[in-house]
Structure formats: structure tokens, C-alpha cells
Amino acid sequence: MKWVYIEDIAKYVGEKVELRGWVYNKRSSGRVRFLLIRDGTGILQCTIFSPEKEHPLFDKFEELTQESSLIVRGKVKEDKRAPGGYELEVEDIEIIHIAKDYPITPKPHGVSFLMDHRHLWLRSVRQHAILQIRAEVIRAIRDFFDGRGFRLMDTPILTPSACEGTTTLFETKYFDEKAYLSQSGQLYNEATAMAFGKVYCFGPTFRAEKSKTRRHLLEFWMVEPEVAFATLNDIIELAEDLVVYIVSRVLDKRKKELETLNRDTKPLEKIAKPFPRITYKDAIKILKEKGFKIEFGDDFGAPEETILSNSFEKPVCVTRYPLKVKAFYMQPDPENPDLALCVDMLAPEGYGEIIGGGQRIHDYDLLLQKIKEHNLPIENYQWYLDLRKYGSVPHAGFGLGIERTVAWICKIDHIRETIPFPRMLYRMYP
RNA sequence: UCCCCGGUAGCUCAAUCGGCAGAGCGGGUGGCUGUUAACCACUAGGUUGCAGGUUCGAGUCCUGCCCGGGGAGCCA
């Protein structure tokens, strides 16, 4: 008998097939038994009928508990009464393993309990939908860059010092030396961009900030393109194209999952080019009009970002922040040397920053001066300065946070559900 | 690091003014011929986070600690 997956079940109506999976739930009513089986691709209702009170399959049904693993064989039928429209008329049950006292029931649980059981929580319908969308987002990102001739360049996780010199890093040992877990692949990608023209890296990044909010993880995934000869405007366009591509791909391929999450897709359907662009100065004006006590030169806090994000239907690109609130490598605006040629993209519906990027300094002397001003150890940046010594060109790039993007697309309120095993302040188990 | 909230059965929660610690789910037993987080009946299940204090009497009030959640700063 053919082993099939539930996501393909419609193709087998009228045929006898085999399913391999786990018991999601079971119900009974008199001489009818309902077994909800999940196999990782979906959930299917399996039915057992008997005109007699006793039946060998009833005995096996009784034995089964939530999350017990099994193989069922039977005939696929179309039936409007079944959730999903299809069901399996069971002819044979082969029990593989009986699960005893599965802790997560089909009833509500608290966050703390669910996080302690994250390894099992992943089996639930909602987590399944979110992580399917995450996988789709990642696939879309790779297709987008690969399709545009970008070269994948994996950057190191173990680094000798801070990339940006701003956030706190996780420290580890490198034999007798100290090493730090990477917080960005950008600096290395400036080197690979000079070798390959347009590149991207995609990997985990680490921030040892003691952030305890719904939009922070200590370990998260980021995609970072870097393009030689590109200016600020070039990468804003690239960022727009990328976000439009990701959203339309999820709308196209993961409609069912969005529905599972009760995600209203109308706001997502509006995501098209061009996105609104405002300068930092405009943003300050908007915030002041809304009654915020904020002055030119201040960076935005979470409430400010939420207000800006809610002010537009599409992601908004905020450009030209004051240099002093940004990283040392930011290229100054030729029209106003106090401003940086940078961009932050804020996702709508209150989600806030999903992209940060900009044009990098390509002048050797200016970069050297900034490294000194920021008290960074020059010996660690010799190679980075070299890039400005041998055929330096203007270049730009950005980083997009995967988890924040997934949280926005799914419209879920906490980032911890967008990665299989979140690493958070005071929580490293499981 | 700071601010706010919480910790009672395996889970989600209730417990009036300080007066016998309870319900639903889950488990067990039985019932029901189409269930939809099924339903109905019965049943077992407690160191009320920990330590101390006030009181005739503390889940409830006080002090300290531990753990968790939310937020701030910082950032994607």
C-alpha cells in the first residue's frame, strides 16, 4: 500500500493508502470512532465504523492516546462533514508507540508552560503555520537574491571584535584568545562585495543585550546584501523589491497558514512599490505633531517607532538619521555632514524596524578618523581599512531581520513564536 | 540594570471581610451510530513558589528571597 502525505490526500480519493503519523485528537460517538491524525504536513480525520459494539479496531482506538505514533491504512473519501473535506476509512491500525500523559492538551495553556515545552509545542497547528511561513520567507529571500545574480557569502560566526562597536557581544574562548559571536556579517561582506560585486549572507547573529521585549531575541537570523558601486537610493529600491517579493510569495503559497493564524491579508495585499520615504527630519515633525517630546538628534524609542509604523499602510523608509546615533561606518550625507546616508524600514501595523542599512564610508582617511572617534581597536580593523586602500568604491547594503518580518507577516504579537527554539533573556531551555 | 504584574491539582483558573481549598480541561470507569477544542454520568488527584512574622485561625495581611510574564533602554 502506498505511503502518502496528508497534504496530497486529495489526489487519492477512492484509493487505499497508508498514513504515518501521530494522534492529534480522538473522539467517539456510539459505534463511530474519529481519529485525527497529523503527519507533519496536515491533519486528517480517520473514521472507524462498526455495526457491532465490539470491534478489534475499537480496541486499538481505545489504546491510543494523544501524540501516540502509528500507521493507519484505509480508503480515502471525500466528505463535507470532515474537517478539511477528506477523511480516511480505517481498515488497519499499526501502533508504533503509545505516548503517555502528553502534557499539551487541546485546551489553553500559559506562555511559561508552553515555552518550557517548546519541543512539543512545535507540533501544534498554530506553531506549525508560523514556522511554515518562516520557511517560505527564507525560501523567498534565497530565490530573490539568487535570481538577481547575488552570490551567497557565508560570513564567520566567531569574530575577533565587534562589527559595529555598539551592542554587547557574547564572549567566548578561542583557545587562549577571546572571541565574540558575530552580531553582523556586514563588514566581511564589504570585502566579499569587492570580490564578487553583489553578495548576501544569511545566518544567525547574536546580541547579548538584556532586552526583555516582544521584539527581541538574543539569537536571531538576518539576511544582509551588500552591493559594490551602489548608493543609498539603489539599496532602498533593492529593499523594497525584496519585501514586496517576500510578501507576495507568502500570499501566494501560504494562504492556508495565514488563514490558520486568522491573519487579515488585506493589509498585506497593499504591499507594493513604491514605499513611502521620509527623512529623519520629517519623522521628527510627524512625532512632534502627535505630541511626542522629541528633539532633532534623539533616536527613536519603541513607542515612537510604533507611531511612525502605524502612520503608513506600507512599510516606510526613514532616511538620513543624525550620524551620531548610527554606526561608525555610515557615509555622511554630502548635503549635510551631520546626517548619515542610511535607511531604516519600518513595517506597518505597528511592527516597526525590519530593515536597517545604508551607504558605507569608502574614503580611507574618513573611515580611519571614525574608527578612532569610536575608540575601536585599529589593529582589528586593518583589513577593513584595506578595502578603502585598494580600489575603493562607494557601496551600500542592509540587513533584514527574519523573525521580525515573520512576526509582521503573521501578525503575531511576540517574536518568540517565529523561530523553533528562541533564545531569550533568562531562557535557554529547551 | 530599572519599572509594573503574577506564582493555588498535570494544565487553565476561582476562592467574598482573614473562617471547611473549588471548577473546567487532562487521567481513570461507564454511556452514546457523524464527532468538529464533541457530549453526558461517576471517579482519583493539593507541601497554595520558598523562608520567616502577625493572628485563636493565613491561599488571603507584613518582611525577605526565588521563579515567570510584560515593558523601558539598546537594536533587526
Short mmCIF file of C-alpha atoms (C1' of nucleotides) in Angstrom, two decimals:
data_model
loop_
_atom_site.label_atom_id
_atom_site.label_comp_id
_atom_site.label_asym_id
_atom_site.label_seq_id
_atom_site.Cartn_x
_atom_site.Cartn_y
_atom_site.Cartn_z
CA MET A 1 0.00 0.00 0.00
CA LYS A 2 1.28 3.47 -0.89
CA TRP A 3 2.57 5.72 1.90
CA VAL A 4 1.22 9.21 1.26
CA TYR A 5 1.27 12.57 2.98
CA ILE A 6 -1.89 14.32 4.16
CA GLU A 7 -1.14 17.47 2.13
CA ASP A 8 -1.53 15.34 -1.02
CA ILE A 9 -4.60 13.41 0.15
CA ALA A 10 -6.99 14.91 -2.44
CA LYS A 11 -5.12 13.07 -5.19
CA TYR A 12 -6.00 9.70 -3.68
CA VAL A 13 -9.79 9.83 -3.33
CA GLY A 14 -11.16 6.31 -3.76
CA GLU A 15 -7.73 4.71 -3.28
CA LYS A 16 -6.36 2.69 -0.43
CA VAL A 17 -3.36 4.42 1.15
CA GLU A 18 -1.12 4.36 4.18
CA LEU A 19 -0.56 7.30 6.54
CA ARG A 20 2.26 7.51 9.05
CA GLY A 21 1.89 9.98 11.86
CA TRP A 22 0.70 10.86 15.32
CA VAL A 23 -2.66 11.06 17.07
CA TYR A 24 -3.70 14.71 17.21
CA ASN A 25 -7.02 14.07 18.94
CA LYS A 26 -9.75 11.47 19.10
CA ARG A 27 -13.49 11.42 19.60
CA SER A 28 -16.16 8.77 19.70
CA SER A 29 -19.90 8.52 19.46
CA GLY A 30 -21.56 5.15 19.88
CA ARG A 31 -20.38 2.84 17.12
CA VAL A 32 -18.29 5.53 15.39
CA ARG A 33 -14.74 6.46 16.24
CA PHE A 34 -12.92 9.54 14.96
CA LEU A 35 -9.16 9.66 14.95
CA LEU A 36 -7.42 12.90 14.00
CA ILE A 37 -4.02 12.05 12.59
CA ARG A 38 -1.24 14.55 11.87
CA ASP A 39 1.80 13.65 9.80
CA GLY A 40 3.70 16.94 9.70
CA THR A 41 2.01 18.10 6.51
CA GLY A 42 -1.54 18.33 7.80
CA ILE A 43 -4.30 16.76 9.86
CA LEU A 44 -6.75 14.17 8.57
CA GLN A 45 -9.85 12.73 10.20
CA CYS A 46 -9.85 8.96 10.14
CA THR A 47 -13.08 7.08 10.84
CA ILE A 48 -13.86 3.65 12.20
CA PHE A 49 -17.42 2.25 11.95
CA SER A 50 -18.81 -0.94 13.31
CA PRO A 51 -22.37 -2.23 13.43
CA GLU A 52 -21.34 -4.32 16.45
CA LYS A 53 -20.47 -2.97 19.85
CA GLU A 54 -17.19 -4.87 19.79
CA HIS A 55 -14.59 -4.48 17.08
CA PRO A 56 -10.83 -5.17 17.02
CA LEU A 57 -10.16 -1.66 15.68
CA PHE A 58 -12.17 -0.21 18.58
CA ASP A 59 -9.76 -1.90 20.97
CA LYS A 60 -6.80 -0.31 19.22
CA PHE A 61 -8.62 3.03 19.22
CA GLU A 62 -9.08 2.79 22.99
CA GLU A 63 -5.39 2.13 23.45
CA LEU A 64 -4.33 5.23 21.51
CA THR A 65 -3.54 8.45 23.35
CA GLN A 66 -2.75 11.97 22.19
CA GLU A 67 0.56 12.04 20.24
CA SER A 68 0.92 8.25 20.05
CA SER A 69 2.63 7.30 16.80
CA LEU A 70 1.01 4.93 14.36
CA ILE A 71 0.49 3.77 10.81
CA VAL A 72 -3.08 3.71 9.51
CA ARG A 73 -4.26 2.16 6.29
CA GLY A 74 -7.60 2.69 4.61
CA LYS A 75 -9.64 4.20 1.85
CA VAL A 76 -9.65 7.95 1.13
CA LYS A 77 -13.11 9.52 0.88
CA GLU A 78 -14.45 12.96 0.22
CA ASP A 79 -16.86 14.04 2.97
CA LYS A 80 -18.16 17.51 3.71
CA ARG A 81 -18.57 16.68 7.39
CA ALA A 82 -14.86 16.06 7.82
CA PRO A 83 -12.59 18.98 8.72
CA GLY A 84 -10.71 19.74 5.51
CA GLY A 85 -13.25 17.87 3.37
CA TYR A 86 -11.45 14.49 3.23
CA GLU A 87 -11.25 11.53 5.54
CA LEU A 88 -9.81 8.06 5.73
CA GLU A 89 -11.98 5.00 6.31
CA VAL A 90 -9.67 2.97 8.52
CA GLU A 91 -9.07 -0.68 7.70
CA ASP A 92 -5.95 -1.22 9.74
CA ILE A 93 -4.09 0.45 12.61
CA GLU A 94 -0.48 -0.36 13.41
CA ILE A 95 0.56 1.19 16.70
CA ILE A 96 4.22 2.20 16.82
CA HIS A 97 4.45 3.85 20.21
CA ILE A 98 1.95 4.82 22.90
CA ALA A 99 2.53 8.32 24.28
CA LYS A 100 1.83 8.53 27.99
CA ASP A 101 0.45 11.73 29.54
CA TYR A 102 1.26 14.17 26.74
CA PRO A 103 1.45 17.48 28.58
CA ILE A 104 -0.03 19.84 25.99
CA THR A 105 -3.78 19.35 25.74
CA PRO A 106 -6.12 20.85 23.12
CA LYS A 107 -7.11 23.43 25.76
CA PRO A 108 -5.42 26.76 26.55
CA HIS A 109 -2.03 26.90 28.25
CA GLY A 110 0.10 29.69 29.62
CA VAL A 111 3.17 31.07 27.87
CA SER A 112 5.59 29.90 30.51
CA PHE A 113 4.34 26.31 30.38
CA LEU A 114 4.36 26.29 26.57
CA MET A 115 7.89 27.72 26.42
CA ASP A 116 9.10 25.03 28.81
CA HIS A 117 7.60 22.50 26.38
CA ARG A 118 8.68 24.24 23.19
CA HIS A 119 9.99 20.92 21.81
CA LEU A 120 6.41 19.61 21.91
CA TRP A 121 4.59 22.90 21.32
CA LEU A 122 6.05 22.85 17.79
CA ARG A 123 3.55 20.09 16.98
CA SER A 124 0.54 22.38 17.42
CA VAL A 125 -1.41 23.77 14.47
CA ARG A 126 -0.55 27.39 15.16
CA GLN A 127 3.19 26.86 15.59
CA HIS A 128 3.14 24.68 12.51
CA ALA A 129 1.58 27.50 10.46
CA ILE A 130 4.01 30.14 11.72
CA LEU A 131 7.09 28.02 11.05
CA GLN A 132 5.84 27.03 7.59
CA ILE A 133 5.58 30.74 6.81
CA ARG A 134 9.08 31.29 8.21
CA ALA A 135 10.39 28.59 5.88
CA GLU A 136 8.57 30.23 2.97
CA VAL A 137 10.00 33.65 3.82
CA ILE A 138 13.51 32.20 3.87
CA ARG A 139 12.96 30.36 0.60
CA ALA A 140 11.66 33.59 -0.98
CA ILE A 141 14.71 35.53 0.20
CA ARG A 142 17.13 32.98 -1.27
CA ASP A 143 15.22 32.85 -4.54
CA PHE A 144 15.15 36.64 -4.71
CA PHE A 145 18.89 37.11 -4.33
CA ASP A 146 19.94 34.03 -6.27
CA GLY A 147 17.63 35.12 -9.10
CA ARG A 148 19.28 38.52 -9.26
CA GLY A 149 22.82 37.26 -9.53
CA PHE A 150 23.81 37.83 -5.91
CA ARG A 151 26.50 35.48 -4.60
CA LEU A 152 25.95 33.79 -1.25
CA MET A 153 28.91 34.50 1.01
CA ASP A 154 28.82 32.90 4.44
CA THR A 155 30.46 35.16 6.99
CA PRO A 156 32.12 33.99 10.21
CA ILE A 157 30.29 33.48 13.49
CA LEU A 158 33.46 33.69 15.59
CA THR A 159 34.96 37.15 15.28
CA PRO A 160 37.84 38.95 16.95
CA SER A 161 35.85 42.05 17.87
CA ALA A 162 32.65 43.99 17.49
CA CYS A 163 31.40 44.66 14.00
CA GLU A 164 29.64 47.82 14.95
CA GLY A 165 31.05 48.51 18.38
CA THR A 166 27.62 49.42 19.72
CA THR A 167 25.84 46.42 21.18
CA THR A 168 27.11 43.98 23.78
CA LEU A 169 28.54 40.78 22.38
CA PHE A 170 28.59 37.22 23.61
CA GLU A 171 32.15 36.44 24.58
CA THR A 172 33.69 33.04 24.11
CA LYS A 173 37.13 31.43 24.11
CA TYR A 174 39.25 30.99 21.02
CA PHE A 175 41.88 28.82 22.67
CA ASP A 176 43.98 31.40 24.52
CA GLU A 177 42.30 34.37 22.88
CA LYS A 178 38.92 35.96 23.36
CA ALA A 179 36.41 35.73 20.57
CA TYR A 180 32.92 37.10 20.11
CA LEU A 181 29.82 35.74 18.43
CA SER A 182 29.01 37.75 15.34
CA GLN A 183 26.38 40.44 15.51
CA SER A 184 26.51 41.12 11.77
CA GLY A 185 28.20 39.77 8.66
CA GLN A 186 28.28 43.20 7.07
CA LEU A 187 31.92 44.14 7.46
CA TYR A 188 33.03 40.85 5.97
CA ASN A 189 30.53 41.26 3.18
CA GLU A 190 32.04 44.61 2.28
CA ALA A 191 35.15 42.57 1.49
CA THR A 192 33.28 39.89 -0.47
CA ALA A 193 31.33 42.57 -2.37
CA MET A 194 34.66 43.96 -3.62
CA ALA A 195 35.45 40.44 -4.83
CA PHE A 196 32.06 39.40 -6.24
CA GLY A 197 30.17 42.65 -6.92
CA LYS A 198 26.88 41.80 -5.26
CA VAL A 199 26.67 39.41 -2.36
CA TYR A 200 24.49 38.37 0.54
CA CYS A 201 24.98 36.46 3.73
CA PHE A 202 22.30 34.69 5.68
CA GLY A 203 22.90 33.39 9.12
CA PRO A 204 22.37 33.70 12.83
CA THR A 205 23.51 36.77 14.71
CA PHE A 206 23.95 37.27 18.41
CA ARG A 207 23.28 40.22 20.66
CA ALA A 208 23.99 39.96 24.36
CA GLU A 209 21.67 42.85 25.20
CA LYS A 210 19.49 42.30 28.22
CA SER A 211 16.43 43.06 26.18
CA LYS A 212 13.19 41.69 27.53
CA THR A 213 10.58 42.66 25.00
CA ARG A 214 8.33 41.04 22.42
CA ARG A 215 10.58 42.16 19.57
CA HIS A 216 13.94 40.92 20.81
CA LEU A 217 15.82 37.63 20.71
CA LEU A 218 19.40 37.07 21.76
CA GLU A 219 19.95 34.86 18.72
CA PHE A 220 18.17 35.75 15.51
CA TRP A 221 18.56 35.34 11.76
CA MET A 222 19.41 38.10 9.38
CA VAL A 223 19.94 38.37 5.63
CA GLU A 224 22.45 41.02 4.60
CA PRO A 225 23.01 42.03 0.98
CA GLU A 226 25.96 44.24 0.06
CA VAL A 227 26.46 45.83 -3.36
CA ALA A 228 29.62 47.43 -4.74
CA PHE A 229 29.04 50.76 -6.51
CA ALA A 230 25.54 51.05 -5.01
CA THR A 231 24.27 54.22 -3.39
CA LEU A 232 21.63 54.76 -0.74
CA ASN A 233 18.85 55.01 -3.33
CA ASP A 234 19.95 51.80 -5.02
CA ILE A 235 19.64 49.76 -1.87
CA ILE A 236 16.35 51.35 -0.84
CA GLU A 237 14.96 50.09 -4.13
CA LEU A 238 16.52 46.70 -3.53
CA ALA A 239 14.97 46.56 -0.07
CA GLU A 240 11.55 47.49 -1.48
CA ASP A 241 11.79 44.82 -4.17
CA LEU A 242 12.81 42.23 -1.59
CA VAL A 243 9.97 42.97 0.81
CA VAL A 244 7.39 43.03 -1.99
CA TYR A 245 8.73 39.69 -3.23
CA ILE A 246 8.60 38.06 0.21
CA VAL A 247 5.06 39.24 0.97
CA SER A 248 3.65 38.25 -2.41
CA ARG A 249 5.29 34.82 -2.17
CA VAL A 250 3.72 34.15 1.23
CA LEU A 251 0.33 35.37 -0.01
CA ASP A 252 0.67 33.06 -2.99
CA LYS A 253 2.00 29.91 -1.32
CA ARG A 254 0.90 30.10 2.32
CA LYS A 255 -2.71 31.27 2.14
CA LYS A 256 -3.84 28.33 4.27
CA GLU A 257 -1.34 29.06 7.03
CA LEU A 258 -2.30 32.76 7.11
CA GLU A 259 -5.91 31.66 7.44
CA THR A 260 -5.00 29.32 10.30
CA LEU A 261 -3.48 32.33 12.06
CA ASN A 262 -6.59 34.45 11.33
CA ARG A 263 -4.32 36.91 9.55
CA ASP A 264 -6.32 39.52 7.64
CA THR A 265 -4.48 39.50 4.31
CA LYS A 266 -5.85 42.84 3.06
CA PRO A 267 -3.04 44.92 4.60
CA LEU A 268 -0.51 42.52 3.05
CA GLU A 269 -2.13 42.79 -0.37
CA LYS A 270 -1.40 46.53 -0.31
CA ILE A 271 2.36 45.97 -0.09
CA ALA A 272 3.58 47.24 -3.47
CA LYS A 273 6.21 49.64 -4.76
CA PRO A 274 6.93 52.41 -4.12
CA PHE A 275 7.03 52.58 -0.32
CA PRO A 276 6.70 55.98 1.33
CA ARG A 277 10.05 57.61 2.04
CA ILE A 278 10.55 60.20 4.69
CA THR A 279 13.66 61.71 6.19
CA TYR A 280 14.53 61.57 9.84
CA LYS A 281 13.65 65.28 9.95
CA ASP A 282 10.15 64.57 8.57
CA ALA A 283 9.76 61.79 11.13
CA ILE A 284 10.60 64.16 13.98
CA LYS A 285 7.99 66.58 12.62
CA ILE A 286 5.32 63.85 12.48
CA LEU A 287 6.14 62.76 16.02
CA LYS A 288 6.04 66.33 17.34
CA GLU A 289 2.63 66.82 15.71
CA LYS A 290 1.43 63.73 17.54
CA GLY A 291 2.59 65.21 20.82
CA PHE A 292 5.89 63.42 21.40
CA LYS A 293 8.59 65.20 23.31
CA ILE A 294 11.38 64.52 20.87
CA GLU A 295 14.11 66.78 19.55
CA PHE A 296 16.31 66.64 16.50
CA GLY A 297 19.23 64.40 17.38
CA ASP A 298 17.29 61.92 19.53
CA ASP A 299 16.97 58.34 18.35
CA PHE A 300 13.51 56.77 18.22
CA GLY A 301 12.33 54.58 21.06
CA ALA A 302 9.82 51.77 20.69
CA PRO A 303 6.69 53.98 21.14
CA GLU A 304 7.94 56.46 18.51
CA GLU A 305 8.66 53.65 16.08
CA THR A 306 5.19 52.17 16.59
CA ILE A 307 3.52 55.53 15.88
CA LEU A 308 5.57 56.04 12.70
CA SER A 309 4.84 52.47 11.65
CA ASN A 310 1.10 52.99 12.18
CA SER A 311 1.14 56.22 10.18
CA PHE A 312 1.52 54.38 6.87
CA GLU A 313 -0.20 51.48 5.14
CA LYS A 314 3.03 50.28 3.57
CA PRO A 315 6.47 49.88 5.08
CA VAL A 316 8.02 53.31 5.46
CA CYS A 317 11.66 54.08 4.72
CA VAL A 318 13.15 56.60 7.11
CA THR A 319 16.41 58.06 5.76
CA ARG A 320 19.19 60.35 6.88
CA TYR A 321 19.40 59.92 10.64
CA PRO A 322 21.90 62.02 12.56
CA LEU A 323 25.34 60.40 12.23
CA LYS A 324 25.85 60.35 15.98
CA VAL A 325 23.05 57.81 16.61
CA LYS A 326 24.35 55.46 13.91
CA ALA A 327 27.31 53.08 13.49
CA PHE A 328 30.80 54.33 12.71
CA TYR A 329 30.91 53.14 9.08
CA MET A 330 27.95 55.25 7.87
CA GLN A 331 28.67 57.54 4.93
CA PRO A 332 27.87 61.20 5.74
CA ASP A 333 25.31 62.99 3.59
CA PRO A 334 27.25 65.35 1.24
CA GLU A 335 24.46 67.90 1.64
CA ASN A 336 24.61 67.82 5.43
CA PRO A 337 27.65 66.18 7.03
CA ASP A 338 25.78 65.67 10.33
CA LEU A 339 23.41 63.22 8.66
CA ALA A 340 24.07 59.65 7.56
CA LEU A 341 23.19 58.13 4.19
CA CYS A 342 21.20 55.44 5.93
CA VAL A 343 17.76 53.90 5.89
CA ASP A 344 15.55 52.10 8.35
CA MET A 345 12.46 50.36 7.03
CA LEU A 346 9.57 50.21 9.47
CA ALA A 347 6.93 47.55 8.83
CA PRO A 348 3.30 48.72 9.07
CA GLU A 349 0.61 47.76 11.62
CA GLY A 350 2.84 48.88 14.46
CA TYR A 351 5.60 46.34 13.82
CA GLY A 352 8.49 48.75 13.46
CA GLU A 353 12.01 48.23 12.20
CA ILE A 354 12.64 45.21 9.99
CA ILE A 355 15.50 46.64 7.92
CA GLY A 356 18.48 48.81 8.71
CA GLY A 357 21.14 49.77 6.22
CA GLY A 358 22.86 52.43 4.23
CA GLN A 359 25.87 53.57 2.30
CA ARG A 360 29.28 52.82 3.82
CA ILE A 361 32.24 55.13 4.09
CA HIS A 362 34.59 54.49 1.16
CA ASP A 363 37.21 57.13 1.96
CA TYR A 364 40.23 55.79 3.83
CA ASP A 365 41.01 58.87 5.91
CA LEU A 366 37.42 59.45 6.93
CA LEU A 367 36.98 55.82 8.00
CA LEU A 368 40.22 55.90 9.97
CA GLN A 369 39.04 59.04 11.74
CA LYS A 370 35.68 57.43 12.64
CA ILE A 371 37.35 54.28 13.98
CA LYS A 372 39.47 56.49 16.22
CA GLU A 373 36.50 58.60 17.30
CA HIS A 374 34.61 55.47 18.34
CA ASN A 375 37.65 54.14 20.24
CA LEU A 376 37.70 50.92 18.24
CA PRO A 377 40.89 48.81 18.26
CA ILE A 378 42.54 49.76 14.95
CA GLU A 379 44.57 46.56 14.74
CA ASN A 380 41.32 44.59 14.30
CA TYR A 381 40.20 46.85 11.50
CA GLN A 382 43.33 46.86 9.32
CA TRP A 383 41.76 44.51 6.82
CA TYR A 384 38.61 46.64 6.77
CA LEU A 385 40.69 49.75 6.08
CA ASP A 386 42.49 47.85 3.31
CA LEU A 387 39.20 47.76 1.41
CA ARG A 388 39.50 51.56 1.18
CA LYS A 389 43.12 51.33 0.08
CA TYR A 390 42.83 49.05 -2.93
CA GLY A 391 40.26 50.19 -5.45
CA SER A 392 37.75 51.64 -3.02
CA VAL A 393 34.27 52.29 -4.43
CA PRO A 394 31.01 53.58 -2.98
CA HIS A 395 28.97 50.67 -1.73
CA ALA A 396 25.83 50.03 0.27
CA GLY A 397 23.81 47.27 1.87
CA PHE A 398 21.27 46.45 4.51
CA GLY A 399 20.17 43.77 6.96
CA LEU A 400 16.68 42.33 7.22
CA GLY A 401 15.60 40.59 10.42
CA ILE A 402 13.84 37.32 9.63
CA GLU A 403 11.91 36.92 12.86
CA ARG A 404 10.54 40.46 12.87
CA THR A 405 9.49 40.06 9.25
CA VAL A 406 7.74 36.77 10.01
CA ALA A 407 6.05 38.29 13.07
CA TRP A 408 4.68 41.11 10.92
CA ILE A 409 3.51 38.88 8.08
CA CYS A 410 1.83 36.50 10.54
CA LYS A 411 0.63 39.44 12.66
CA ILE A 412 1.57 37.70 15.88
CA ASP A 413 2.43 39.74 18.90
CA HIS A 414 5.62 38.03 20.08
CA ILE A 415 8.74 37.25 18.12
CA ARG A 416 9.48 34.10 20.17
CA GLU A 417 6.98 32.08 18.13
CA THR A 418 8.74 32.83 14.82
CA ILE A 419 11.79 30.60 15.44
CA PRO A 420 11.72 26.94 16.51
CA PHE A 421 13.85 27.41 19.61
CA PRO A 422 14.02 31.06 20.69
CA ARG A 423 16.95 32.25 22.75
CA MET A 424 15.76 34.87 25.18
CA LEU A 425 16.90 36.62 28.31
CA TYR A 426 16.85 34.01 31.12
CA ARG A 427 15.52 31.28 28.82
CA MET A 428 17.83 28.85 27.05
CA TYR A 429 15.79 25.69 27.65
CA PRO A 430 14.87 23.67 25.68
"C1'" U B 1 20.03 47.25 35.15
"C1'" C B 2 15.19 49.75 36.18
"C1'" C B 3 9.56 49.86 36.40
"C1'" C B 4 4.79 47.03 36.50
"C1'" C B 5 2.08 42.24 37.07
"C1'" G B 6 1.90 37.25 38.62
"C1'" G B 7 3.08 32.14 41.23
"C1'" U B 8 -3.35 27.66 44.26
"C1'" A B 9 -4.47 19.92 41.41
"C1'" G B 10 -0.64 17.57 35.40
"C1'" C B 11 -2.88 22.27 32.68
"C1'" U B 12 -6.19 26.93 32.72
"C1'" C B 13 -8.21 29.47 36.59
"C1'" A B 14 -11.74 30.64 41.07
"C1'" A B 15 -11.78 31.10 46.46
"C1'" U B 16 -16.33 37.48 49.15
"C1'" C B 17 -14.22 40.82 55.16
"C1'" G B 18 -8.60 36.67 57.47
"C1'" G B 19 -13.03 31.48 58.83
"C1'" C B 20 -14.12 23.65 55.99
"C1'" A B 21 -9.07 24.77 49.22
"C1'" G B 22 -13.08 24.51 44.41
"C1'" A B 23 -14.41 24.22 38.94
"C1'" G B 24 -13.31 23.14 33.85
"C1'" C B 25 -9.81 20.52 30.93
"C1'" G B 26 -6.50 16.35 31.02
"C1'" G B 27 -6.22 10.94 33.56
"C1'" G B 28 -9.46 6.56 35.03
"C1'" U B 29 -14.52 3.95 34.68
"C1'" G B 30 -19.17 3.63 32.10
"C1'" G B 31 -22.66 5.55 28.13
"C1'" C B 32 -23.88 7.43 23.17
"C1'" U B 33 -24.21 5.25 15.10
"C1'" G B 34 -21.10 11.63 12.23
"C1'" U B 35 -17.97 13.77 16.03
"C1'" U B 36 -15.79 19.09 14.93
"C1'" A B 37 -11.04 22.07 21.23
"C1'" A B 38 -17.63 16.56 20.82
"C1'" C B 39 -21.09 15.48 24.70
"C1'" C B 40 -23.35 13.01 29.43
"C1'" A B 41 -22.58 10.41 34.31
"C1'" C B 42 -19.24 8.78 38.00
"C1'" U B 43 -14.16 8.90 39.94
"C1'" A B 44 -8.98 9.71 41.65
"C1'" G B 45 -5.99 13.98 42.14
"C1'" G B 46 -3.23 19.65 46.92
"C1'" U B 47 3.94 20.98 50.83
"C1'" U B 48 -1.47 27.26 47.83
"C1'" G B 49 6.80 29.16 44.83
"C1'" C B 50 10.45 29.22 49.38
"C1'" A B 51 11.77 31.13 54.41
"C1'" G B 52 10.19 33.85 58.43
"C1'" G B 53 6.47 37.05 61.01
"C1'" U B 54 1.35 38.91 62.79
"C1'" U B 55 -3.18 36.17 64.42
"C1'" C B 56 -7.49 31.82 68.14
"C1'" G B 57 -7.14 31.00 62.82
"C1'" A B 58 -3.25 32.91 56.70
"C1'" G B 59 -4.15 30.91 49.70
"C1'" U B 60 -5.66 35.85 51.66
"C1'" C B 61 -2.02 40.61 55.83
"C1'" C B 62 3.63 42.01 56.66
"C1'" U B 63 9.22 41.24 55.56
"C1'" G B 64 12.96 38.89 52.68
"C1'" C B 65 14.23 35.64 48.75
"C1'" C B 66 13.41 32.55 44.25
"C1'" C B 67 10.99 31.85 39.59
"C1'" G B 68 7.99 33.52 35.49
"C1'" G B 69 5.45 37.26 32.36
"C1'" G B 70 5.05 42.33 30.29
"C1'" G B 71 7.55 46.93 29.34
"C1'" A B 72 11.94 50.58 29.22
"C1'" G B 73 16.92 51.34 27.47
"C1'" C B 74 19.53 49.03 23.00
"C1'" C B 75 18.60 47.02 18.42
"C1'" A B 76 16.92 43.53 13.36
#
